[in-house]
Amino acid sequence: SQTIHQWPATLVQPVGSPLSLECTVEGTSNPNLYWYRQAAGRGLQLLFYSVGIGQISSEVPQNLSASRPQDRQFILSSKKLLLSDSGFYLCASEGLTDTQYFGPGTRLTVL
Amino acid sequence: AQKVTQAQTEISVVEKEDVTLDCVYETRDTTYYLFWYKQPPSGELVFLIRRNSFDEQNEISGRYSWNFQKSTSSFNFTITASQVVDSAVYFCALSEIGGKLIFGQGTELSVKP
């Protein structure tokens, strides 16, 4: 079965600082990978997804970017954080079962 | 367009009560998947079940059961004899085969001792 790792678990960053969140997956090959954000109020927003190395699709134009340098590594970045980037970021992996499994998440607070 | 509606924002029950979480979906596809996820206070989304649109059999797993009815576009989730550990936010979701996951807004279940 898949295991999804995310780090850091929590992060407090000042406005205007850069961001790098990492997601790695074990137990599967060639997964589809996803980044979601969950703001206060619960709804899950799909930010990016990737079907392979170097292939990134963006769902929402914004201050963030994603990269997939290796098959099981997915990185979420920003050059300059905004207050509105605060939230809970979840990485998900989808293997051959057409089911997305989620990592433990990163809670980001931008001050 | 695809849409998932969880009309119950919050539900509060006392331990050992049965509780049903409603999920209604919209899709033009004839082939799709339906999911339920649990999000405990720790935040991680835990996969509970996936149902293929061609399989309308109800499913039971311990205290959990799911009722899928294509005629009413509903995929409801029942917890029997609820426990405090069931307290969480529960999400219903829909996807086309190989497509993106569309989530409902979630139902926060509070089970009081």
PDB file of C-alpha atoms in Angstrom:
ATOM      1  CA  SER A   1       0.000   0.000   0.000  1.00  0.00           C
ATOM      2  CA  GLN A   2       1.025   3.590  -0.540  1.00  0.00           C
ATOM      3  CA  THR A   3       2.550   5.829   2.103  1.00  0.00           C
ATOM      4  CA  ILE A   4       2.609   9.567   1.549  1.00  0.00           C
ATOM      5  CA  HIS A   5       5.044  11.754   3.482  1.00  0.00           C
ATOM      6  CA  GLN A   6       4.787  15.504   3.797  1.00  0.00           C
ATOM      7  CA  TRP A   7       7.053  17.982   5.484  1.00  0.00           C
ATOM      8  CA  PRO A   8       7.188  20.123   7.303  1.00  0.00           C
ATOM      9  CA  ALA A   9       4.106  19.352   9.391  1.00  0.00           C
ATOM     10  CA  THR A  10       3.656  22.975  10.430  1.00  0.00           C
ATOM     11  CA  LEU A  11       5.173  26.193   9.188  1.00  0.00           C
ATOM     12  CA  VAL A  12       4.896  29.838  10.179  1.00  0.00           C
ATOM     13  CA  GLN A  13       6.254  32.232   7.606  1.00  0.00           C
ATOM     14  CA  PRO A  14       6.248  36.013   7.171  1.00  0.00           C
ATOM     15  CA  VAL A  15       4.543  37.660   4.232  1.00  0.00           C
ATOM     16  CA  GLY A  16       6.897  37.931   1.290  1.00  0.00           C
ATOM     17  CA  SER A  17       9.065  34.977   2.248  1.00  0.00           C
ATOM     18  CA  PRO A  18       9.570  31.935  -0.017  1.00  0.00           C
ATOM     19  CA  LEU A  19       7.919  28.569   0.465  1.00  0.00           C
ATOM     20  CA  SER A  20       8.829  24.984  -0.273  1.00  0.00           C
ATOM     21  CA  LEU A  21       6.620  22.085   0.754  1.00  0.00           C
ATOM     22  CA  GLU A  22       7.640  18.573  -0.092  1.00  0.00           C
ATOM     23  CA  CYS A  23       5.671  15.423  -0.690  1.00  0.00           C
ATOM     24  CA  THR A  24       7.161  11.987  -1.269  1.00  0.00           C
ATOM     25  CA  VAL A  25       5.400   8.719  -1.967  1.00  0.00           C
ATOM     26  CA  GLU A  26       6.362   5.138  -1.183  1.00  0.00           C
ATOM     27  CA  GLY A  27       4.820   1.899  -2.314  1.00  0.00           C
ATOM     28  CA  THR A  28       3.801   2.766  -5.849  1.00  0.00           C
ATOM     29  CA  SER A  29       5.301   3.773  -9.165  1.00  0.00           C
ATOM     30  CA  ASN A  30       4.190   6.374 -11.716  1.00  0.00           C
ATOM     31  CA  PRO A  31       1.442   7.769  -9.501  1.00  0.00           C
ATOM     32  CA  ASN A  32      -0.679  10.766 -10.329  1.00  0.00           C
ATOM     33  CA  LEU A  33       0.145  13.362  -7.695  1.00  0.00           C
ATOM     34  CA  TYR A  34      -2.016  16.206  -6.406  1.00  0.00           C
ATOM     35  CA  TRP A  35      -1.715  19.288  -4.204  1.00  0.00           C
ATOM     36  CA  TYR A  36      -4.820  20.519  -2.413  1.00  0.00           C
ATOM     37  CA  ARG A  37      -5.384  23.457  -0.089  1.00  0.00           C
ATOM     38  CA  GLN A  38      -7.947  23.491   2.648  1.00  0.00           C
ATOM     39  CA  ALA A  39      -8.694  26.927   4.024  1.00  0.00           C
ATOM     40  CA  ALA A  40     -10.695  27.586   7.175  1.00  0.00           C
ATOM     41  CA  GLY A  41     -14.246  26.591   6.400  1.00  0.00           C
ATOM     42  CA  ARG A  42     -13.310  23.156   5.240  1.00  0.00           C
ATOM     43  CA  GLY A  43     -13.560  23.089   1.427  1.00  0.00           C
ATOM     44  CA  LEU A  44     -10.775  21.321  -0.465  1.00  0.00           C
ATOM     45  CA  GLN A  45      -9.350  23.162  -3.443  1.00  0.00           C
ATOM     46  CA  LEU A  46      -7.266  21.355  -6.050  1.00  0.00           C
ATOM     47  CA  LEU A  47      -4.172  23.420  -6.802  1.00  0.00           C
ATOM     48  CA  PHE A  48      -1.963  21.260  -9.043  1.00  0.00           C
ATOM     49  CA  TYR A  49      -1.779  17.772 -10.390  1.00  0.00           C
ATOM     50  CA  SER A  50       0.906  15.810 -12.168  1.00  0.00           C
ATOM     51  CA  VAL A  51       0.741  12.673 -14.282  1.00  0.00           C
ATOM     52  CA  GLY A  52       4.501  12.298 -14.609  1.00  0.00           C
ATOM     53  CA  ILE A  53       7.953  13.783 -14.072  1.00  0.00           C
ATOM     54  CA  GLY A  54       8.027  17.398 -15.189  1.00  0.00           C
ATOM     55  CA  GLN A  55       4.322  17.395 -16.097  1.00  0.00           C
ATOM     56  CA  ILE A  56       2.317  19.875 -14.029  1.00  0.00           C
ATOM     57  CA  SER A  57      -1.218  21.111 -14.527  1.00  0.00           C
ATOM     58  CA  SER A  58      -2.421  24.145 -12.635  1.00  0.00           C
ATOM     59  CA  GLU A  59      -6.029  24.396 -11.593  1.00  0.00           C
ATOM     60  CA  VAL A  60      -6.084  27.858 -10.101  1.00  0.00           C
ATOM     61  CA  PRO A  61      -3.904  30.809 -11.146  1.00  0.00           C
ATOM     62  CA  GLN A  62      -2.216  32.060  -8.036  1.00  0.00           C
ATOM     63  CA  ASN A  63       0.951  32.772  -6.179  1.00  0.00           C
ATOM     64  CA  LEU A  64       2.065  29.149  -6.059  1.00  0.00           C
ATOM     65  CA  SER A  65       3.882  26.748  -8.356  1.00  0.00           C
ATOM     66  CA  ALA A  66       4.586  23.032  -8.332  1.00  0.00           C
ATOM     67  CA  SER A  67       7.323  20.795  -9.611  1.00  0.00           C
ATOM     68  CA  ARG A  68       7.887  17.081  -9.935  1.00  0.00           C
ATOM     69  CA  PRO A  69      11.615  16.439 -10.181  1.00  0.00           C
ATOM     70  CA  GLN A  70      11.316  12.695  -9.519  1.00  0.00           C
ATOM     71  CA  ASP A  71       8.623  10.099 -10.039  1.00  0.00           C
ATOM     72  CA  ARG A  72       7.563  10.057  -6.398  1.00  0.00           C
ATOM     73  CA  GLN A  73       8.402  13.588  -5.341  1.00  0.00           C
ATOM     74  CA  PHE A  74       6.088  16.566  -5.618  1.00  0.00           C
ATOM     75  CA  ILE A  75       7.045  20.045  -4.462  1.00  0.00           C
ATOM     76  CA  LEU A  76       4.870  23.088  -3.858  1.00  0.00           C
ATOM     77  CA  SER A  77       6.627  26.445  -3.957  1.00  0.00           C
ATOM     78  CA  SER A  78       6.161  30.153  -3.772  1.00  0.00           C
ATOM     79  CA  LYS A  79       8.615  32.992  -4.295  1.00  0.00           C
ATOM     80  CA  LYS A  80       6.697  35.429  -2.099  1.00  0.00           C
ATOM     81  CA  LEU A  81       3.981  34.324   0.290  1.00  0.00           C
ATOM     82  CA  LEU A  82       0.753  36.241   0.733  1.00  0.00           C
ATOM     83  CA  LEU A  83      -1.528  36.247   3.755  1.00  0.00           C
ATOM     84  CA  SER A  84      -4.097  34.430   1.647  1.00  0.00           C
ATOM     85  CA  ASP A  85      -1.700  31.492   1.201  1.00  0.00           C
ATOM     86  CA  SER A  86      -2.370  30.404   4.782  1.00  0.00           C
ATOM     87  CA  GLY A  87      -4.095  27.059   5.010  1.00  0.00           C
ATOM     88  CA  PHE A  88      -3.716  23.336   5.280  1.00  0.00           C
ATOM     89  CA  TYR A  89      -1.904  21.785   2.321  1.00  0.00           C
ATOM     90  CA  LEU A  90      -2.517  18.183   1.433  1.00  0.00           C
ATOM     91  CA  CYS A  91      -0.649  16.017  -1.014  1.00  0.00           C
ATOM     92  CA  ALA A  92      -2.395  13.032  -2.577  1.00  0.00           C
ATOM     93  CA  SER A  93      -1.212  10.095  -4.622  1.00  0.00           C
ATOM     94  CA  GLU A  94      -3.259   8.020  -7.011  1.00  0.00           C
ATOM     95  CA  GLY A  95      -1.913   4.710  -8.227  1.00  0.00           C
ATOM     96  CA  LEU A  96      -3.510   1.969 -10.258  1.00  0.00           C
ATOM     97  CA  THR A  97      -6.616   1.746  -8.072  1.00  0.00           C
ATOM     98  CA  ASP A  98      -8.073   5.119  -9.174  1.00  0.00           C
ATOM     99  CA  THR A  99      -8.203   6.106  -5.526  1.00  0.00           C
ATOM    100  CA  GLN A 100      -6.424   9.105  -4.051  1.00  0.00           C
ATOM    101  CA  TYR A 101      -4.594   8.563  -0.786  1.00  0.00           C
ATOM    102  CA  PHE A 102      -3.589  11.576   1.238  1.00  0.00           C
ATOM    103  CA  GLY A 103      -0.570  12.563   3.251  1.00  0.00           C
ATOM    104  CA  PRO A 104      -0.695  14.006   6.781  1.00  0.00           C
ATOM    105  CA  GLY A 105      -0.696  17.596   5.533  1.00  0.00           C
ATOM    106  CA  THR A 106       1.234  20.783   6.220  1.00  0.00           C
ATOM    107  CA  ARG A 107      -0.368  23.566   8.196  1.00  0.00           C
ATOM    108  CA  LEU A 108       0.935  26.902   6.880  1.00  0.00           C
ATOM    109  CA  THR A 109       0.395  30.193   8.670  1.00  0.00           C
ATOM    110  CA  VAL A 110       1.503  33.362   6.920  1.00  0.00           C
ATOM    111  CA  LEU A 111       1.860  36.367   9.232  1.00  0.00           C
TER     112      LEU A 111
ATOM    113  CA  ALA B   1     -20.622  19.948 -14.604  1.00  0.00           C
ATOM    114  CA  GLN B   2     -19.958  17.652 -11.711  1.00  0.00           C
ATOM    115  CA  LYS B   3     -21.066  18.616  -8.237  1.00  0.00           C
ATOM    116  CA  VAL B   4     -21.283  17.029  -4.805  1.00  0.00           C
ATOM    117  CA  THR B   5     -23.626  18.367  -2.146  1.00  0.00           C
ATOM    118  CA  GLN B   6     -23.459  17.541   1.528  1.00  0.00           C
ATOM    119  CA  ALA B   7     -26.365  19.493   2.913  1.00  0.00           C
ATOM    120  CA  GLN B   8     -25.599  18.731   6.554  1.00  0.00           C
ATOM    121  CA  THR B   9     -22.879  21.094   7.707  1.00  0.00           C
ATOM    122  CA  GLU B  10     -22.783  19.827  11.280  1.00  0.00           C
ATOM    123  CA  ILE B  11     -24.367  16.911  13.098  1.00  0.00           C
ATOM    124  CA  SER B  12     -24.231  16.249  16.812  1.00  0.00           C
ATOM    125  CA  VAL B  13     -25.251  12.941  18.333  1.00  0.00           C
ATOM    126  CA  VAL B  14     -24.834  11.128  21.611  1.00  0.00           C
ATOM    127  CA  GLU B  15     -22.683   8.044  21.725  1.00  0.00           C
ATOM    128  CA  LYS B  16     -24.405   4.825  20.588  1.00  0.00           C
ATOM    129  CA  GLU B  17     -26.875   6.671  18.383  1.00  0.00           C
ATOM    130  CA  ASP B  18     -27.020   5.812  14.703  1.00  0.00           C
ATOM    131  CA  VAL B  19     -26.270   8.663  12.312  1.00  0.00           C
ATOM    132  CA  THR B  20     -26.605   9.068   8.543  1.00  0.00           C
ATOM    133  CA  LEU B  21     -24.548  11.502   6.507  1.00  0.00           C
ATOM    134  CA  ASP B  22     -26.167  12.534   3.254  1.00  0.00           C
ATOM    135  CA  CYS B  23     -24.441  12.969  -0.092  1.00  0.00           C
ATOM    136  CA  VAL B  24     -26.078  13.967  -3.357  1.00  0.00           C
ATOM    137  CA  TYR B  25     -24.117  14.245  -6.568  1.00  0.00           C
ATOM    138  CA  GLU B  26     -24.537  15.540 -10.107  1.00  0.00           C
ATOM    139  CA  THR B  27     -22.766  14.222 -13.168  1.00  0.00           C
ATOM    140  CA  ARG B  28     -23.478  13.685 -16.848  1.00  0.00           C
ATOM    141  CA  ASP B  29     -21.146  10.725 -17.006  1.00  0.00           C
ATOM    142  CA  THR B  30     -22.475   7.200 -16.930  1.00  0.00           C
ATOM    143  CA  THR B  31     -19.224   5.869 -15.503  1.00  0.00           C
ATOM    144  CA  TYR B  32     -17.838   7.410 -12.349  1.00  0.00           C
ATOM    145  CA  TYR B  33     -16.573   6.711  -8.855  1.00  0.00           C
ATOM    146  CA  LEU B  34     -17.970   7.841  -5.528  1.00  0.00           C
ATOM    147  CA  PHE B  35     -15.873   8.101  -2.380  1.00  0.00           C
ATOM    148  CA  TRP B  36     -16.112   8.819   1.312  1.00  0.00           C
ATOM    149  CA  TYR B  37     -13.179  10.186   3.293  1.00  0.00           C
ATOM    150  CA  LYS B  38     -12.828  10.869   7.011  1.00  0.00           C
ATOM    151  CA  GLN B  39     -10.828  13.826   8.338  1.00  0.00           C
ATOM    152  CA  PRO B  40     -10.164  13.514  12.074  1.00  0.00           C
ATOM    153  CA  PRO B  41      -8.853  16.490  14.075  1.00  0.00           C
ATOM    154  CA  SER B  42      -5.282  15.555  13.104  1.00  0.00           C
ATOM    155  CA  GLY B  43      -6.133  16.671   9.560  1.00  0.00           C
ATOM    156  CA  GLU B  44      -5.174  13.728   7.407  1.00  0.00           C
ATOM    157  CA  LEU B  45      -7.868  12.562   5.001  1.00  0.00           C
ATOM    158  CA  VAL B  46      -8.505   8.869   5.491  1.00  0.00           C
ATOM    159  CA  PHE B  47      -9.999   6.882   2.629  1.00  0.00           C
ATOM    160  CA  LEU B  48     -13.097   4.923   3.666  1.00  0.00           C
ATOM    161  CA  ILE B  49     -14.743   3.574   0.530  1.00  0.00           C
ATOM    162  CA  ARG B  50     -14.868   3.781  -3.260  1.00  0.00           C
ATOM    163  CA  ARG B  51     -17.947   2.768  -5.204  1.00  0.00           C
ATOM    164  CA  ASN B  52     -18.118   2.274  -8.987  1.00  0.00           C
ATOM    165  CA  SER B  53     -21.217   3.665 -10.672  1.00  0.00           C
ATOM    166  CA  PHE B  54     -22.093   0.226 -12.026  1.00  0.00           C
ATOM    167  CA  ASP B  55     -22.163  -1.334  -8.584  1.00  0.00           C
ATOM    168  CA  GLU B  56     -25.253  -0.328  -6.638  1.00  0.00           C
ATOM    169  CA  GLN B  57     -24.876  -2.938  -3.960  1.00  0.00           C
ATOM    170  CA  ASN B  58     -24.903  -1.512  -0.504  1.00  0.00           C
ATOM    171  CA  GLU B  59     -21.804  -2.144   1.529  1.00  0.00           C
ATOM    172  CA  ILE B  60     -21.250  -2.791   5.201  1.00  0.00           C
ATOM    173  CA  SER B  61     -17.941  -2.635   7.002  1.00  0.00           C
ATOM    174  CA  GLY B  62     -18.289  -3.103  10.729  1.00  0.00           C
ATOM    175  CA  ARG B  63     -20.329  -0.186  12.070  1.00  0.00           C
ATOM    176  CA  TYR B  64     -20.146   1.622   8.726  1.00  0.00           C
ATOM    177  CA  SER B  65     -22.589   1.135   5.873  1.00  0.00           C
ATOM    178  CA  TRP B  66     -23.141   2.889   2.582  1.00  0.00           C
ATOM    179  CA  ASN B  67     -26.328   3.207   0.542  1.00  0.00           C
ATOM    180  CA  PHE B  68     -25.797   4.003  -3.139  1.00  0.00           C
ATOM    181  CA  GLN B  69     -28.919   4.881  -5.155  1.00  0.00           C
ATOM    182  CA  LYS B  70     -28.416   6.003  -8.742  1.00  0.00           C
ATOM    183  CA  SER B  71     -32.106   6.816  -9.118  1.00  0.00           C
ATOM    184  CA  THR B  72     -31.758   9.628  -6.583  1.00  0.00           C
ATOM    185  CA  SER B  73     -28.038  10.338  -7.218  1.00  0.00           C
ATOM    186  CA  SER B  74     -27.271   9.717  -3.586  1.00  0.00           C
ATOM    187  CA  PHE B  75     -24.489   7.943  -1.726  1.00  0.00           C
ATOM    188  CA  ASN B  76     -25.335   8.091   1.969  1.00  0.00           C
ATOM    189  CA  PHE B  77     -23.144   6.932   4.816  1.00  0.00           C
ATOM    190  CA  THR B  78     -24.494   5.483   8.067  1.00  0.00           C
ATOM    191  CA  ILE B  79     -22.582   4.919  11.268  1.00  0.00           C
ATOM    192  CA  THR B  80     -24.282   2.491  13.615  1.00  0.00           C
ATOM    193  CA  ALA B  81     -23.792   2.794  17.366  1.00  0.00           C
ATOM    194  CA  SER B  82     -21.607   5.870  17.011  1.00  0.00           C
ATOM    195  CA  GLN B  83     -18.534   6.313  19.192  1.00  0.00           C
ATOM    196  CA  VAL B  84     -16.590   9.365  20.284  1.00  0.00           C
ATOM    197  CA  VAL B  85     -13.749   8.310  17.959  1.00  0.00           C
ATOM    198  CA  ASP B  86     -16.112   8.783  15.022  1.00  0.00           C
ATOM    199  CA  SER B  87     -16.011  12.534  15.602  1.00  0.00           C
ATOM    200  CA  ALA B  88     -14.520  14.017  12.439  1.00  0.00           C
ATOM    201  CA  VAL B  89     -15.344  15.825   9.240  1.00  0.00           C
ATOM    202  CA  TYR B  90     -16.595  13.449   6.564  1.00  0.00           C
ATOM    203  CA  PHE B  91     -16.257  14.201   2.878  1.00  0.00           C
ATOM    204  CA  CYS B  92     -18.130  12.699  -0.017  1.00  0.00           C
ATOM    205  CA  ALA B  93     -16.416  12.921  -3.405  1.00  0.00           C
ATOM    206  CA  LEU B  94     -17.007  12.102  -7.069  1.00  0.00           C
ATOM    207  CA  SER B  95     -14.682  11.481  -9.971  1.00  0.00           C
ATOM    208  CA  GLU B  96     -14.906  10.443 -13.567  1.00  0.00           C
ATOM    209  CA  ILE B  97     -12.821   7.394 -14.346  1.00  0.00           C
ATOM    210  CA  GLY B  98      -9.276   8.780 -14.513  1.00  0.00           C
ATOM    211  CA  GLY B  99     -10.540  12.265 -13.727  1.00  0.00           C
ATOM    212  CA  LYS B 100     -10.270  14.750 -10.941  1.00  0.00           C
ATOM    213  CA  LEU B 101     -11.847  14.330  -7.552  1.00  0.00           C
ATOM    214  CA  ILE B 102     -14.749  16.680  -6.784  1.00  0.00           C
ATOM    215  CA  PHE B 103     -15.381  17.050  -3.052  1.00  0.00           C
ATOM    216  CA  GLY B 104     -18.471  18.069  -1.159  1.00  0.00           C
ATOM    217  CA  GLN B 105     -18.118  20.698   1.537  1.00  0.00           C
ATOM    218  CA  GLY B 106     -17.996  18.104   4.284  1.00  0.00           C
ATOM    219  CA  THR B 107     -20.145  17.244   7.289  1.00  0.00           C
ATOM    220  CA  GLU B 108     -18.721  17.741  10.752  1.00  0.00           C
ATOM    221  CA  LEU B 109     -19.863  14.952  13.030  1.00  0.00           C
ATOM    222  CA  SER B 110     -19.615  15.401  16.767  1.00  0.00           C
ATOM    223  CA  VAL B 111     -20.265  12.361  18.930  1.00  0.00           C
ATOM    224  CA  LYS B 112     -20.695  13.231  22.584  1.00  0.00           C
ATOM    225  CA  PRO B 113     -20.178  10.735  25.419  1.00  0.00           C
TER     226      PRO B 113
END
